Coordinates of C-alpha atoms in Angstrom, one line a residue:
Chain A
X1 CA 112.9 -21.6 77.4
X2 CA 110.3 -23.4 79.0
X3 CA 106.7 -23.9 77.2
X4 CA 103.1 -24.5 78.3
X5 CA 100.7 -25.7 76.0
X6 CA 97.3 -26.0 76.6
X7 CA 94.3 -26.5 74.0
X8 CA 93.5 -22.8 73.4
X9 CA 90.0 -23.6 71.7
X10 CA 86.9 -24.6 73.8
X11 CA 85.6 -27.8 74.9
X12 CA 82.2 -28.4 74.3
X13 CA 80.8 -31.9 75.6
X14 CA 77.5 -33.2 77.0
X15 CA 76.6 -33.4 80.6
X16 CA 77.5 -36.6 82.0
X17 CA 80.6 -37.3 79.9
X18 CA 84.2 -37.4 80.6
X19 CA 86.0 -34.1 79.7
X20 CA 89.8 -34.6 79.5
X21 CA 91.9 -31.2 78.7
X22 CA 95.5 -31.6 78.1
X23 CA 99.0 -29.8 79.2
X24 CA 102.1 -30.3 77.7
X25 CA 105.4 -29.3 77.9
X26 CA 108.8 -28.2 76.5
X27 CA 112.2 -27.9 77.6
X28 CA 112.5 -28.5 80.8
X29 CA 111.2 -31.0 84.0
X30 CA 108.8 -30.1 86.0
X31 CA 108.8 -31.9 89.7
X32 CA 105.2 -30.9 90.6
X33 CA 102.3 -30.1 88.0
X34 CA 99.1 -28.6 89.0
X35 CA 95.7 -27.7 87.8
X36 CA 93.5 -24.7 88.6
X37 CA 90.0 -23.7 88.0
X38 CA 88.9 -19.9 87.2
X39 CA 85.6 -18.7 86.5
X40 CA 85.3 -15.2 84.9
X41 CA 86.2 -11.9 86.6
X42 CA 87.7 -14.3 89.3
X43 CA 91.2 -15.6 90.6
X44 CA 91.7 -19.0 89.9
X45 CA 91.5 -22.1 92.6
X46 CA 93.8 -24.9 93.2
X47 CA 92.3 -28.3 92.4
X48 CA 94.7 -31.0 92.3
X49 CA 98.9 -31.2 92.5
X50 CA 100.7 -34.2 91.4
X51 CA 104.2 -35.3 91.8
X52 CA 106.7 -36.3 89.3
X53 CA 107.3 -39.8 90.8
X54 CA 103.1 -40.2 90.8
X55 CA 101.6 -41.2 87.5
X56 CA 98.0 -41.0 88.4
X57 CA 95.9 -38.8 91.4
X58 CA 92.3 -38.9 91.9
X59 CA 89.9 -36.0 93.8
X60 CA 86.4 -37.2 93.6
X61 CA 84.9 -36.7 90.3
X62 CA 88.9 -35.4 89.3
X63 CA 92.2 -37.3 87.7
X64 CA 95.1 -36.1 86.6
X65 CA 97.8 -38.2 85.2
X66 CA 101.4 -37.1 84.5
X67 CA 103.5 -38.6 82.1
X68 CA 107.3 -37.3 82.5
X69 CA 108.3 -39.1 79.3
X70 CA 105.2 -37.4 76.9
X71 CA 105.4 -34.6 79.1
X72 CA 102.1 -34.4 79.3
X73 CA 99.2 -34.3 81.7
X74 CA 95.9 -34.9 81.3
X75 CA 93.3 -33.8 83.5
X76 CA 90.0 -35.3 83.3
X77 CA 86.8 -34.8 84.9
X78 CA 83.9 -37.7 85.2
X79 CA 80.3 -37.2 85.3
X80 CA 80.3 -33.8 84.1
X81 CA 78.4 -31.1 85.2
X82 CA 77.1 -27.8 83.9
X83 CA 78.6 -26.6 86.8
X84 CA 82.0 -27.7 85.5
X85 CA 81.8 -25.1 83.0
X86 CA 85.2 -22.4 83.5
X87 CA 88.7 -22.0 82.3
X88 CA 91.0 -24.7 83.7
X89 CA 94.6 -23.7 84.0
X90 CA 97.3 -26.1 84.6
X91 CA 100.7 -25.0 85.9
X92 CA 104.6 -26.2 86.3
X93 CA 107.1 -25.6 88.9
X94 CA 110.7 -23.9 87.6
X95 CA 113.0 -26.7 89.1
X96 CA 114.2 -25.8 92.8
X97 CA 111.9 -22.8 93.0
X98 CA 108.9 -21.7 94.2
X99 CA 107.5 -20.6 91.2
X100 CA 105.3 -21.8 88.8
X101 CA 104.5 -20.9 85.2
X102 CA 100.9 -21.2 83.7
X103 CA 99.4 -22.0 80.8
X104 CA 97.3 -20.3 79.0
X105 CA 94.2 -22.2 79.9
X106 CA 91.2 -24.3 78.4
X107 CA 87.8 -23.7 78.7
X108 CA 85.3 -25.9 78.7
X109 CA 81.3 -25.8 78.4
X110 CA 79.7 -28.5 79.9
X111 CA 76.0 -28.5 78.0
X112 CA 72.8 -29.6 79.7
Chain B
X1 CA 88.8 -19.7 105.7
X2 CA 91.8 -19.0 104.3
X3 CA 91.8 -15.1 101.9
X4 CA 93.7 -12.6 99.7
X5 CA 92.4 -9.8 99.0
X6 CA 93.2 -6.7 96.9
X7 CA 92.7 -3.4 97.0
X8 CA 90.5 -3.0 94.3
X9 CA 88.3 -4.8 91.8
X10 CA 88.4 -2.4 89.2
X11 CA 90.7 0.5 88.7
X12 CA 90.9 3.5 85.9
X13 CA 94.1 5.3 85.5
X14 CA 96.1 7.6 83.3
X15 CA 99.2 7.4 81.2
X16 CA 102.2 8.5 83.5
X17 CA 100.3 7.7 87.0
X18 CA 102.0 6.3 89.5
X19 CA 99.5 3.2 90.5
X20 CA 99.8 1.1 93.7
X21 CA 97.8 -2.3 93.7
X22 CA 97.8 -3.8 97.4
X23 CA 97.9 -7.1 98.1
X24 CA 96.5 -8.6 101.5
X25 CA 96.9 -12.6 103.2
X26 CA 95.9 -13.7 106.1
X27 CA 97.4 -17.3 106.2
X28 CA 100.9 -16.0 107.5
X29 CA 102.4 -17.2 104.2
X30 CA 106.3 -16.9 103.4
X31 CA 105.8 -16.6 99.6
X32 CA 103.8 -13.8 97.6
X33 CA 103.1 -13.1 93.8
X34 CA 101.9 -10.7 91.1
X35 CA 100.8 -12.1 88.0
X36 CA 99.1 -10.4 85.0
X37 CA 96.5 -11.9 83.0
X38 CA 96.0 -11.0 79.6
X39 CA 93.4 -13.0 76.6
X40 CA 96.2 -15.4 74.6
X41 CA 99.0 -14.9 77.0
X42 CA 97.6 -16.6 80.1
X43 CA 99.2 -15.7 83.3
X44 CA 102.7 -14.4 83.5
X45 CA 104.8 -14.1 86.9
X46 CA 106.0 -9.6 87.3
X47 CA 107.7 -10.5 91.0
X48 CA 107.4 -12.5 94.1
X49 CA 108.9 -12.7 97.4
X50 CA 109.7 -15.2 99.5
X51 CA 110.2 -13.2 102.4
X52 CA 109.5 -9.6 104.2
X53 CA 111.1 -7.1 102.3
X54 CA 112.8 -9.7 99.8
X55 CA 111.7 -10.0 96.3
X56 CA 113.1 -11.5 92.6
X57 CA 111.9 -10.5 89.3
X58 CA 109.7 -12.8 87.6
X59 CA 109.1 -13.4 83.3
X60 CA 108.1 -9.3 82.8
X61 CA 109.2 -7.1 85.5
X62 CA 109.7 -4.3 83.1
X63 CA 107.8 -0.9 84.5
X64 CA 106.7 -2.8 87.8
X65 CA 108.3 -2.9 91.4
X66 CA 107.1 -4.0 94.5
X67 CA 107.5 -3.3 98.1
X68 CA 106.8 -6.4 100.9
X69 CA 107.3 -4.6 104.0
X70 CA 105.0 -6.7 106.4
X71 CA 104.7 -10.7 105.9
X72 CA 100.7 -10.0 105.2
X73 CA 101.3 -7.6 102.3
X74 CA 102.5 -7.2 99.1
X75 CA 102.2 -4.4 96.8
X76 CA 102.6 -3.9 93.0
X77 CA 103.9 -0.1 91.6
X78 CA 103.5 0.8 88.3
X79 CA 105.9 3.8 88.1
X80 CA 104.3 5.4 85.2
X81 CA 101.1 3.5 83.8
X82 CA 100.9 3.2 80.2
X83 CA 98.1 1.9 78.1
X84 CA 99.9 -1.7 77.4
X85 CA 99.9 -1.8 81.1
X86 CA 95.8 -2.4 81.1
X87 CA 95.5 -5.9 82.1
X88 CA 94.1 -8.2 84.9
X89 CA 96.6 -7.9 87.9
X90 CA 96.1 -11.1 90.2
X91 CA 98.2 -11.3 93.5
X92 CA 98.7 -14.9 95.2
X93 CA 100.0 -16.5 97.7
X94 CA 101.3 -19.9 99.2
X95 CA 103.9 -21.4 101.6
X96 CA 105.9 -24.7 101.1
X97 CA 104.3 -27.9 103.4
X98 CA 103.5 -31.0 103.2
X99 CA 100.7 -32.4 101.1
X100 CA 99.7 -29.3 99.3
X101 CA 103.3 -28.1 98.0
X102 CA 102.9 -24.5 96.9
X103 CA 99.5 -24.7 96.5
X104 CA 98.8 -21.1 95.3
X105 CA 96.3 -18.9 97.0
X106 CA 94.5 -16.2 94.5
X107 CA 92.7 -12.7 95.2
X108 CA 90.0 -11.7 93.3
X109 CA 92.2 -9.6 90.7
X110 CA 92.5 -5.7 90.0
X111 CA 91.2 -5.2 86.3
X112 CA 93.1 -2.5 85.8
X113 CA 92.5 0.1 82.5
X114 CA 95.4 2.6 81.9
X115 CA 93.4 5.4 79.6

């Protein structure tokens, strides 16, 4: 079946870094990938969607990349702010479909 | 701007309730969800529905159904509540286009505690 892995422990890193998280995947191809943000006690928000024929898309202070042959994404974020700080979900179409299955999420702490 | 909204933010029930969590969009979308949210598990898909009053079973339908009667509304029944039931219920929703392919609109969520 398919499988979503995402770093399950906390990432700590100083204001102004880079913070990159990390999804990868099992058993199956995804044709679209797409990360969310969610902040406690709330639902989470689209950020970013990337295409399997797309190695690399850019939102401002976001990237993701999406390697088909790791099967892996990595989303990173530049310039990092405090305000960065929340769970960041990334999440996989089922082929043909209009579903997606999540991961469990990473959250990150962006320290002042 | 573009909003779901549930029915409730936080909800108390007991074992062997029948429970009804509403689901409301107001970006005419095709496609709707119910997910549960749970610490370690992440979200997992219950149903969706792609249509009015058409609906598939997602990874853990088991003592859920739902009813999608109008386009704007979809709701979650929990036949008889019972304590593993106590979760975060989030309801979404999206519609295939181009550019933002099944971006997914979120509500708020329903913490839900079955007692």
């Amino acid at each position: 079946s398919q499988k979503i892995e995402q770093n399950s422990e906390a990432l700590n890193i100083q204001e102004g870094k880079t913070a990159t998280l990390t999804c990868n995947y099992t058993n199956y191809s995804p044709a679209y990938l797409q990360w969310y943000r969610q902040d406690p006690g709330r639902g989470p928000v689209f950020l970013l969607l990337i295409r399997e024929n797309e190695k690399e898309k850019r939102k401002e202070r976001l990237k993701v990349t999406f390697d088909t042959t790791l099967k892996q994404s990595l989303f990173h974020i530049t310039a990092s702010q405090p305000a960065d700080s929340a769970t960041y979900l990334c999440a996989l179409d089922y082929t043909g479909t209009y579903k997606y299955i999540f991961g469990t999420g990473t959250r990150l702490k962006v320290l002042a | 701007d573009v909003k779901v909204t549930q029915s409730s933010r936080y909800l108390v029930k007991r074992t062997g309730e029948k429970v009804f969590l509403e689901c409301v969009q107001d970006m005419d979308h095709e496609n709707m969800f119910w997910y549960r949210q749970d610490p370690g598990l992440g979200l997992r898909l219950i149903y969706f529905s792609y249509d009015v009053k058409m609906k598939e079973k997602g990874d853990i339908p088991e003592g859920y159904s739902v009813s999608r009667e109008k386009k704007e509304r979809f709701s979650l029944i929990l036949e008889s509540a019972s304590t593993n039931q106590t979760s975060m219920y989030l309801c979404a929703s999206s519609t295939p286009g181009q550019g933002r392919y099944n971006e997914q609109f979120f509500g708020p969520g329903t913490r839900l505690t079955v007692l």
